[in-house]
CSV table of C-alpha atoms in Angstrom, one decimal:
chain,number,residue,atom,x,y,z
A,13,MET,CA,-101.6,-13.6,9.1
A,14,LYS,CA,-99.9,-11.1,10.9
A,15,PHE,CA,-103.9,-11.8,13.0
A,16,ILE,CA,-103.1,-15.4,13.4
A,17,LYS,CA,-99.8,-14.6,14.9
A,18,LEU,CA,-101.1,-12.6,17.6
A,19,VAL,CA,-103.6,-15.4,18.3
A,20,LEU,CA,-101.5,-17.8,18.2
A,21,LEU,CA,-99.5,-15.8,20.8
A,22,PHE,CA,-102.0,-14.8,23.2
A,23,CYS,CA,-103.0,-18.3,23.5
A,24,LEU,CA,-99.4,-19.7,25.1
A,25,PHE,CA,-99.5,-16.4,26.9
A,26,LEU,CA,-102.8,-17.6,28.8
A,27,ASN,CA,-100.7,-21.0,28.2
A,28,PHE,CA,-98.4,-20.1,29.7
A,29,THR,CA,-99.5,-18.4,32.2
A,30,PHE,CA,-102.1,-20.9,33.1
A,31,LEU,CA,-99.3,-23.9,34.2
A,32,ALA,CA,-97.3,-20.9,36.0
A,33,ASN,CA,-100.3,-20.3,38.3
A,34,ALA,CA,-101.2,-24.4,38.7
A,35,GLN,CA,-97.5,-24.7,39.8
A,36,THR,CA,-98.4,-22.3,42.2
A,37,PRO,CA,-98.9,-23.1,45.9
A,38,SER,CA,-102.2,-21.9,46.5
A,39,MET,CA,-103.7,-19.8,49.2
A,40,ILE,CA,-105.4,-22.3,52.0
A,41,LYS,CA,-109.1,-24.0,50.8
A,42,GLY,CA,-111.3,-23.6,53.4
A,43,ASP,CA,-110.3,-23.5,57.0
A,44,ALA,CA,-107.8,-27.3,57.3
A,45,ILE,CA,-104.5,-28.0,55.7
A,46,TYR,CA,-104.0,-31.4,55.6
A,47,LEU,CA,-99.8,-33.0,55.9
A,48,ASN,CA,-99.1,-36.1,55.2
A,49,PRO,CA,-95.1,-36.5,55.7
A,50,TYR,CA,-94.8,-39.6,52.8
A,51,LYS,CA,-97.8,-38.6,50.0
A,52,GLY,CA,-97.4,-35.0,50.5
A,53,ASN,CA,-95.1,-32.3,48.2
A,54,ASP,CA,-95.4,-28.7,49.5
A,55,THR,CA,-96.5,-27.2,45.8
A,56,ASN,CA,-99.9,-29.3,46.6
A,57,ALA,CA,-103.2,-28.0,47.5
A,58,GLY,CA,-102.9,-29.0,51.4
A,59,THR,CA,-106.3,-30.8,50.9
A,60,LYS,CA,-106.4,-34.2,52.0
A,61,GLU,CA,-106.8,-35.4,48.7
A,62,ASN,CA,-103.6,-33.7,48.0
A,63,PRO,CA,-102.0,-33.1,51.5
A,64,LEU,CA,-98.2,-31.2,51.7
A,65,LYS,CA,-95.1,-32.9,53.3
A,66,THR,CA,-93.8,-30.1,56.1
A,67,LEU,CA,-94.9,-28.5,59.0
A,68,SER,CA,-93.0,-25.4,57.2
A,69,GLU,CA,-94.8,-25.2,54.2
A,70,ALA,CA,-98.1,-25.3,56.5
A,71,SER,CA,-96.4,-22.7,58.6
A,72,ARG,CA,-96.6,-20.3,55.6
A,73,ARG,CA,-99.6,-21.0,54.1
A,74,VAL,CA,-101.2,-20.0,57.2
A,75,ASN,CA,-98.8,-16.8,57.5
A,76,GLN,CA,-100.9,-16.1,54.6
A,77,ALA,CA,-104.1,-16.0,55.5
A,78,SER,CA,-106.2,-13.3,56.6
A,79,GLY,CA,-109.4,-12.1,57.8
A,80,GLU,CA,-111.3,-14.0,61.4
A,81,GLY,CA,-112.1,-17.7,61.7
A,82,ALA,CA,-110.2,-20.9,62.7
A,83,ILE,CA,-107.8,-22.7,61.1
A,84,THR,CA,-106.8,-26.1,61.2
A,85,VAL,CA,-103.4,-28.4,60.7
A,86,TYR,CA,-103.8,-31.8,60.3
A,87,LEU,CA,-100.8,-34.0,60.4
A,88,SER,CA,-101.1,-37.8,59.3
A,89,SER,CA,-98.7,-40.4,61.1
A,90,GLY,CA,-95.5,-40.6,59.7
A,91,VAL,CA,-91.7,-39.4,60.5
A,92,TYR,CA,-91.9,-35.2,60.0
A,93,GLY,CA,-88.3,-33.9,60.3
A,94,MET,CA,-87.9,-30.6,60.6
A,95,ASN,CA,-84.6,-29.0,58.3
A,96,GLU,CA,-86.1,-25.2,59.4
A,97,THR,CA,-88.6,-24.1,62.2
A,98,ALA,CA,-91.9,-24.4,61.2
A,99,ASP,CA,-92.7,-20.6,61.7
A,100,PHE,CA,-96.5,-19.7,62.9
A,101,ASN,CA,-97.1,-15.6,62.9
A,102,PRO,CA,-100.2,-14.7,60.4
A,103,VAL,CA,-100.3,-10.9,61.0
A,104,ASN,CA,-103.8,-10.6,58.8
A,105,LYS,CA,-105.5,-13.3,60.3
A,106,LYS,CA,-107.8,-12.6,63.9
A,107,PHE,CA,-107.7,-16.0,65.7
A,108,SER,CA,-110.4,-16.5,68.7
A,109,LYS,CA,-110.6,-18.5,71.3
A,110,ALA,CA,-113.2,-19.8,70.0
A,111,ASN,CA,-111.8,-19.9,66.8
A,112,ARG,CA,-108.4,-20.3,66.8
A,113,LEU,CA,-105.1,-21.7,65.4
A,114,ILE,CA,-105.3,-26.1,65.7
A,115,ILE,CA,-102.1,-27.7,65.2
A,116,ARG,CA,-103.3,-30.9,65.5
A,117,ALA,CA,-102.6,-35.4,64.4
A,118,GLU,CA,-105.8,-37.0,62.2
A,119,ILE,CA,-106.1,-39.4,65.3
A,120,LEU,CA,-106.3,-38.3,68.5
A,121,PRO,CA,-105.1,-40.5,71.4
A,122,ASP,CA,-109.1,-40.3,72.8
A,123,ASP,CA,-109.9,-41.3,68.9
A,124,ILE,CA,-111.6,-45.3,69.5
A,125,SER,CA,-108.9,-46.5,66.5
A,126,TRP,CA,-105.9,-44.6,68.3
A,127,LYS,CA,-102.4,-46.6,69.1
A,128,PRO,CA,-99.8,-45.0,69.3
A,129,SER,CA,-98.7,-45.6,66.5
A,130,ASP,CA,-100.3,-43.3,64.8
A,131,MET,CA,-99.1,-39.9,66.6
A,132,PRO,CA,-97.2,-37.6,63.9
A,133,ILE,CA,-93.8,-38.1,65.1
A,134,LEU,CA,-91.1,-34.6,65.1
A,135,ILE,CA,-88.1,-34.8,64.5
A,136,SER,CA,-85.3,-31.9,64.4
A,137,THR,CA,-82.6,-32.0,61.7
A,138,MET,CA,-82.2,-28.3,61.4
A,139,PRO,CA,-78.7,-26.0,62.4
A,140,PHE,CA,-78.2,-24.0,64.8
A,141,SER,CA,-77.4,-20.3,66.0
A,142,VAL,CA,-74.8,-19.5,66.4
A,143,GLU,CA,-74.7,-17.3,70.3
A,144,LYS,CA,-71.6,-15.8,71.6
A,145,ASN,CA,-70.9,-13.6,74.6
A,146,ASP,CA,-69.4,-10.3,74.7
A,147,LYS,CA,-66.0,-11.5,73.7
A,148,GLY,CA,-66.6,-12.7,70.4
A,149,GLU,CA,-66.2,-15.9,71.9
A,150,VAL,CA,-68.8,-19.0,71.2
A,151,THR,CA,-71.0,-20.6,74.1
A,152,GLY,CA,-73.3,-22.2,72.4
A,153,GLY,CA,-76.4,-22.3,70.4
A,154,GLN,CA,-79.8,-23.1,69.8
A,155,ASN,CA,-82.4,-23.7,67.4
A,156,PHE,CA,-86.5,-23.4,67.4
A,157,GLY,CA,-89.2,-26.0,66.6
A,158,ILE,CA,-92.8,-25.3,66.1
A,159,LEU,CA,-92.3,-20.9,67.5
A,160,ILE,CA,-95.3,-19.6,67.5
A,161,GLN,CA,-95.9,-16.0,67.4
A,162,ASN,CA,-100.1,-15.4,67.9
A,163,SER,CA,-103.1,-16.0,71.1
A,164,HIS,CA,-104.9,-18.8,70.5
A,165,ILE,CA,-102.9,-21.5,69.5
A,166,THR,CA,-103.6,-25.1,69.9
A,167,ILE,CA,-101.4,-28.2,69.9
A,168,GLN,CA,-102.1,-31.8,70.6
A,169,GLY,CA,-101.8,-35.1,69.7
A,170,LEU,CA,-98.2,-34.4,68.8
A,171,ARG,CA,-94.9,-37.0,69.3
A,172,VAL,CA,-92.3,-34.5,69.4
A,173,LEU,CA,-88.1,-35.5,70.0
A,174,GLY,CA,-85.6,-33.3,70.5
A,175,GLU,CA,-82.5,-33.4,67.7
A,176,PRO,CA,-79.9,-36.3,67.6
A,177,VAL,CA,-76.7,-33.7,68.6
A,178,HIS,CA,-74.2,-32.9,71.4
A,179,GLU,CA,-74.8,-31.3,73.8
A,180,ASN,CA,-72.2,-30.0,75.3
A,181,PRO,CA,-68.7,-30.3,72.7
A,182,SER,CA,-66.6,-28.2,74.9
A,183,LYS,CA,-66.6,-26.7,78.3
A,184,GLY,CA,-69.3,-24.1,78.6
A,185,ILE,CA,-70.9,-24.1,75.3
A,186,LEU,CA,-74.3,-25.6,75.4
A,187,ILE,CA,-76.0,-26.4,71.9
A,188,ARG,CA,-80.0,-27.1,72.1
A,189,ASN,CA,-83.1,-27.5,71.0
A,190,TYR,CA,-86.2,-26.2,71.9
A,191,PRO,CA,-88.9,-28.7,70.2
A,192,ILE,CA,-91.7,-25.2,71.5
A,193,VAL,CA,-91.9,-22.0,71.3
A,194,TRP,CA,-94.2,-19.5,72.5
A,195,GLU,CA,-92.8,-16.2,71.6
A,196,GLY,CA,-93.8,-12.1,71.2
A,197,LYS,CA,-95.9,-8.9,72.5
A,198,ASN,CA,-99.2,-9.4,74.4
A,199,LEU,CA,-100.1,-13.1,74.2
A,200,GLU,CA,-102.5,-15.2,75.4
A,201,ASP,CA,-103.8,-18.9,75.8
A,202,PHE,CA,-101.7,-21.1,74.3
A,203,ARG,CA,-102.8,-24.7,74.9
A,204,ILE,CA,-100.2,-28.0,74.7
A,205,THR,CA,-102.3,-30.8,75.1
A,206,GLN,CA,-101.9,-35.4,75.2
A,207,CYS,CA,-99.0,-34.3,73.2
A,208,LEU,CA,-95.6,-37.2,73.8
A,209,PHE,CA,-92.2,-35.8,74.4
A,210,ILE,CA,-89.7,-37.9,74.6
A,211,GLY,CA,-86.3,-37.8,74.5
A,212,ASP,CA,-82.7,-39.4,75.5
A,213,LYS,CA,-79.7,-37.2,77.6
A,214,ILE,CA,-77.2,-39.1,74.8
A,215,ALA,CA,-79.3,-40.8,71.8
A,216,ILE,CA,-81.5,-37.4,71.1
A,217,PRO,CA,-81.4,-34.5,73.9
A,218,ASN,CA,-84.9,-32.9,74.4
A,219,HIS,CA,-83.3,-29.7,75.9
A,220,LEU,CA,-87.0,-28.2,76.7
A,221,ALA,CA,-89.4,-29.8,75.6
A,222,VAL,CA,-92.3,-26.1,76.2
A,223,LEU,CA,-90.8,-22.6,76.9
A,224,ALA,CA,-93.6,-19.8,76.6
A,225,ASN,CA,-94.0,-16.6,76.6
A,226,GLY,CA,-97.1,-15.1,77.5
A,227,LYS,CA,-100.4,-14.9,79.8
A,228,ALA,CA,-103.0,-18.3,80.1
A,229,LEU,CA,-100.7,-21.3,79.3
A,230,GLU,CA,-102.4,-24.6,79.3
A,231,VAL,CA,-100.2,-27.9,79.0
A,232,ASP,CA,-102.3,-30.5,80.2
A,233,HIS,CA,-102.8,-34.3,79.6
A,234,CYS,CA,-99.4,-34.8,77.8
A,235,VAL,CA,-96.1,-37.5,78.7
A,236,PHE,CA,-92.5,-36.4,79.5
A,237,TYR,CA,-90.0,-38.8,79.0
A,238,GLY,CA,-86.7,-38.6,78.6
A,239,VAL,CA,-86.6,-35.1,78.4
A,240,LYS,CA,-84.6,-32.8,80.9
A,241,ASP,CA,-86.9,-29.4,80.9
A,242,ALA,CA,-90.7,-29.7,80.7
A,243,VAL,CA,-92.4,-26.1,80.5
A,244,VAL,CA,-90.3,-23.4,80.9
A,245,MET,CA,-92.4,-19.9,82.0
A,246,TRP,CA,-90.1,-16.5,81.8
A,247,ASN,CA,-90.6,-12.9,80.3
A,248,ASN,CA,-93.9,-11.3,80.3
A,249,PRO,CA,-96.2,-12.9,83.6
A,250,GLY,CA,-97.6,-15.8,82.9
A,251,THR,CA,-101.2,-15.2,84.8
A,252,GLU,CA,-103.9,-17.4,84.1
A,253,SER,CA,-102.0,-20.5,83.8
A,254,SER,CA,-101.9,-23.8,85.0
A,255,MET,CA,-100.0,-27.0,84.2
A,256,HIS,CA,-102.1,-30.2,85.2
A,257,HIS,CA,-102.8,-34.2,84.5
A,258,ASN,CA,-99.4,-34.6,83.0
A,259,LEU,CA,-96.9,-37.1,83.3
A,260,ILE,CA,-93.6,-36.9,83.6
A,261,ILE,CA,-91.1,-39.6,83.8
A,262,ASP,CA,-86.8,-39.2,84.2
A,263,SER,CA,-85.8,-35.7,83.8
A,264,TYR,CA,-82.8,-34.6,84.4
A,265,GLY,CA,-83.3,-30.7,84.2
A,266,GLY,CA,-85.6,-29.2,85.5
A,267,ILE,CA,-90.2,-30.2,86.4
A,268,VAL,CA,-91.4,-26.2,85.8
A,269,TRP,CA,-89.7,-23.4,85.9
A,270,THR,CA,-91.9,-19.8,87.2
A,271,TRP,CA,-89.5,-17.4,86.1
A,272,SER,CA,-93.1,-15.0,85.1
A,273,ALA,CA,-95.5,-17.4,86.7
A,274,THR,CA,-98.0,-15.5,89.1
A,275,SER,CA,-98.8,-16.9,92.4
A,276,ASP,CA,-102.5,-18.6,90.7
A,277,PHE,CA,-100.7,-20.7,88.7
A,278,LYS,CA,-102.9,-24.2,89.0
A,279,PHE,CA,-100.8,-27.6,89.8
A,280,TYR,CA,-102.8,-30.3,89.9
A,281,ASN,CA,-103.1,-34.2,88.9
A,282,ASN,CA,-99.3,-34.1,88.2
A,283,VAL,CA,-97.5,-37.8,88.9
A,284,ILE,CA,-93.4,-37.6,88.3
A,285,SER,CA,-91.3,-40.0,88.4
A,286,ASN,CA,-87.3,-39.3,89.1
A,287,ALA,CA,-86.3,-36.0,88.9
A,288,ASN,CA,-84.1,-34.2,89.0
A,289,VAL,CA,-85.9,-30.2,90.3
A,290,LEU,CA,-89.4,-30.6,90.7
A,291,TRP,CA,-89.4,-25.9,90.4
A,292,ILE,CA,-87.2,-23.4,90.0
A,293,LEU,CA,-88.3,-20.4,91.1
A,294,ASP,CA,-86.9,-16.7,88.8
A,295,LYS,CA,-83.9,-15.6,91.5
A,296,ALA,CA,-86.2,-13.2,93.6
A,297,GLU,CA,-89.0,-16.1,95.0
A,298,LYS,CA,-90.9,-13.4,93.9
A,299,GLU,CA,-94.1,-16.0,93.8
A,300,SER,CA,-95.5,-18.9,96.3
A,301,PHE,CA,-97.3,-21.9,94.3
A,302,LEU,CA,-98.8,-24.5,95.5
A,303,ILE,CA,-99.3,-28.5,94.3
A,304,GLU,CA,-102.5,-30.2,95.1
A,305,ASN,CA,-103.5,-33.3,93.9
A,306,SER,CA,-100.4,-34.9,92.4
A,307,ILE,CA,-97.6,-37.7,93.2
A,308,ILE,CA,-94.3,-37.2,93.1
A,309,VAL,CA,-91.5,-39.9,93.8
A,310,GLY,CA,-88.1,-39.6,93.6
A,311,TYR,CA,-86.2,-36.5,93.2
A,312,ASN,CA,-83.2,-34.8,93.6
A,313,SER,CA,-83.7,-31.1,94.8
A,314,TYR,CA,-87.5,-30.4,96.1
A,315,VAL,CA,-87.7,-26.4,94.3
A,316,ASN,CA,-84.5,-24.3,93.3
A,317,LYS,CA,-84.1,-20.4,92.3
A,318,GLY,CA,-82.5,-18.7,89.1
A,319,GLY,CA,-80.1,-21.6,86.9
A,320,GLY,CA,-80.1,-21.4,83.6
A,321,PRO,CA,-79.8,-22.9,80.3
A,322,GLN,CA,-77.0,-24.8,81.9
A,323,GLY,CA,-77.8,-24.3,85.2
A,324,PHE,CA,-80.6,-25.1,87.7
A,325,GLY,CA,-79.7,-22.1,90.6
A,326,GLU,CA,-80.0,-22.9,93.8
A,327,ASN,CA,-81.8,-23.6,96.9
A,328,ALA,CA,-84.7,-21.9,97.5
A,329,ASN,CA,-86.8,-21.3,100.3
A,330,PRO,CA,-89.0,-24.6,100.3
A,331,GLU,CA,-91.9,-22.9,102.1
A,332,LYS,CA,-92.6,-21.2,98.9
A,333,LEU,CA,-93.7,-24.7,97.7
A,334,LYS,CA,-96.2,-25.6,99.5
A,335,ALA,CA,-97.9,-29.3,98.9
A,336,GLY,CA,-101.5,-29.4,99.0
A,337,LYS,CA,-102.4,-32.8,101.8
A,338,ASP,CA,-103.6,-34.8,99.0
A,339,VAL,CA,-99.9,-34.9,97.6
A,340,ILE,CA,-98.1,-37.5,98.0
A,341,LEU,CA,-94.8,-36.4,98.2
A,342,LYS,CA,-91.4,-39.3,98.1
A,343,LYS,CA,-88.3,-38.5,98.1
A,344,GLU,CA,-86.5,-42.0,97.1
A,345,GLY,CA,-88.2,-45.0,94.5
A,346,ARG,CA,-89.7,-44.7,91.5
A,347,LEU,CA,-93.0,-45.9,89.4
A,348,GLU,CA,-94.5,-48.6,87.2
A,349,ILE,CA,-93.9,-47.7,83.8
A,350,ILE,CA,-95.5,-49.6,80.6
A,351,GLU,CA,-92.6,-49.9,77.8
A,352,ASP,CA,-94.7,-52.6,75.7
A,353,GLN,CA,-94.9,-50.2,73.2
A,354,THR,CA,-97.9,-52.3,71.2
A,355,ASP,CA,-99.9,-51.2,74.8
A,356,THR,CA,-102.4,-48.4,75.1
A,357,LEU,CA,-100.4,-47.2,77.0
A,358,TYR,CA,-97.6,-47.8,76.1
A,359,LEU,CA,-95.4,-45.1,78.3
A,360,HIS,CA,-97.9,-44.7,81.3
A,361,ILE,CA,-98.5,-45.8,85.0
A,362,LYS,CA,-99.3,-49.3,85.1
A,363,PRO,CA,-102.8,-49.8,85.8
A,364,GLY,CA,-103.7,-50.5,90.0
A,365,THR,CA,-100.0,-49.2,90.8
A,366,LEU,CA,-99.4,-45.9,92.2
A,367,GLY,CA,-100.1,-42.5,90.6
A,368,SER,CA,-102.9,-44.0,87.9
A,369,ASN,CA,-105.6,-42.9,89.1
A,370,LEU,CA,-104.9,-39.3,88.7
A,371,GLY,CA,-105.6,-39.2,84.8
A,372,ALA,CA,-102.1,-38.5,84.0
A,373,GLY,CA,-101.5,-39.4,80.6
A,374,LEU,CA,-102.4,-38.9,77.2
A,375,PHE,CA,-106.0,-39.7,77.8
A,376,ALA,CA,-109.2,-36.8,78.3
A,377,LYS,CA,-111.7,-39.3,78.2
């Protein structure tokens, strides 16, 4: 009898262990993680048949990985509420230029069946950290949507919004959302491509689409519509970096901030319409830059220096920003944009009009 009880207890123990393991989120199976905001569950395996629900859980799974080799995170269409930062920092996993971490839409703009409604939509709903000055007075708050702390990363094909927050609750206080942040030491090779960044100064401010700290940053074939600032390069020297084939419309801050970019920064085939400040240099104006094969129509200031989250600095030496002979630069005016949401070229330049021939926008092919 005693033996039978021991056997039963052992069987119960095995059954409990099996159930516990079955309910514990598993490690990555293979080299892919799938997300679906409607059918997914963060206790799932993360396969195409059993997807996760949130990008933050996907980041936790990636952070558990070790060894070498690529990982791709696939986001199906739908709305992803970002109630916490998706912090990608796999300290035991090594990526390379050829074997990357890729965070991408399942269907990309160059796919033959793609429609604008296929883009996964990321919207921040998370709380903000509190910032204080030396006197202990609250000066503002911030949060990060996707935080990348590694090298050799690509983000592709996402529609990224800001957060429905009142950015200036009182004088001198600024609350801001940073949707994509690349931050760490000795980082290199970060590409953001075919993404659509949308903001609205009143309803859903997108304070700064891309905040980057590292070298070999590439931002290409993206659309920035109604965001405050598009790209800020800061802190470590941003060598070997580029910004090309982007469309920037109705920016009410600064288009590109090259605080840390070196003079080899390449800016070409970009189309800009209705900008506040085109370019912001570091306060010391250490570097000079060249604009190539681009069209800029409608802007308040050509080049500034200094600035920060609450300001755009002051006028800089215009000789620090040279426009090539193939650049069209018009102080006044506005380009023609397609606003029909059913059109494949939604939020792109109307074909046959100024700016439509440079390949700026979501389509790389």
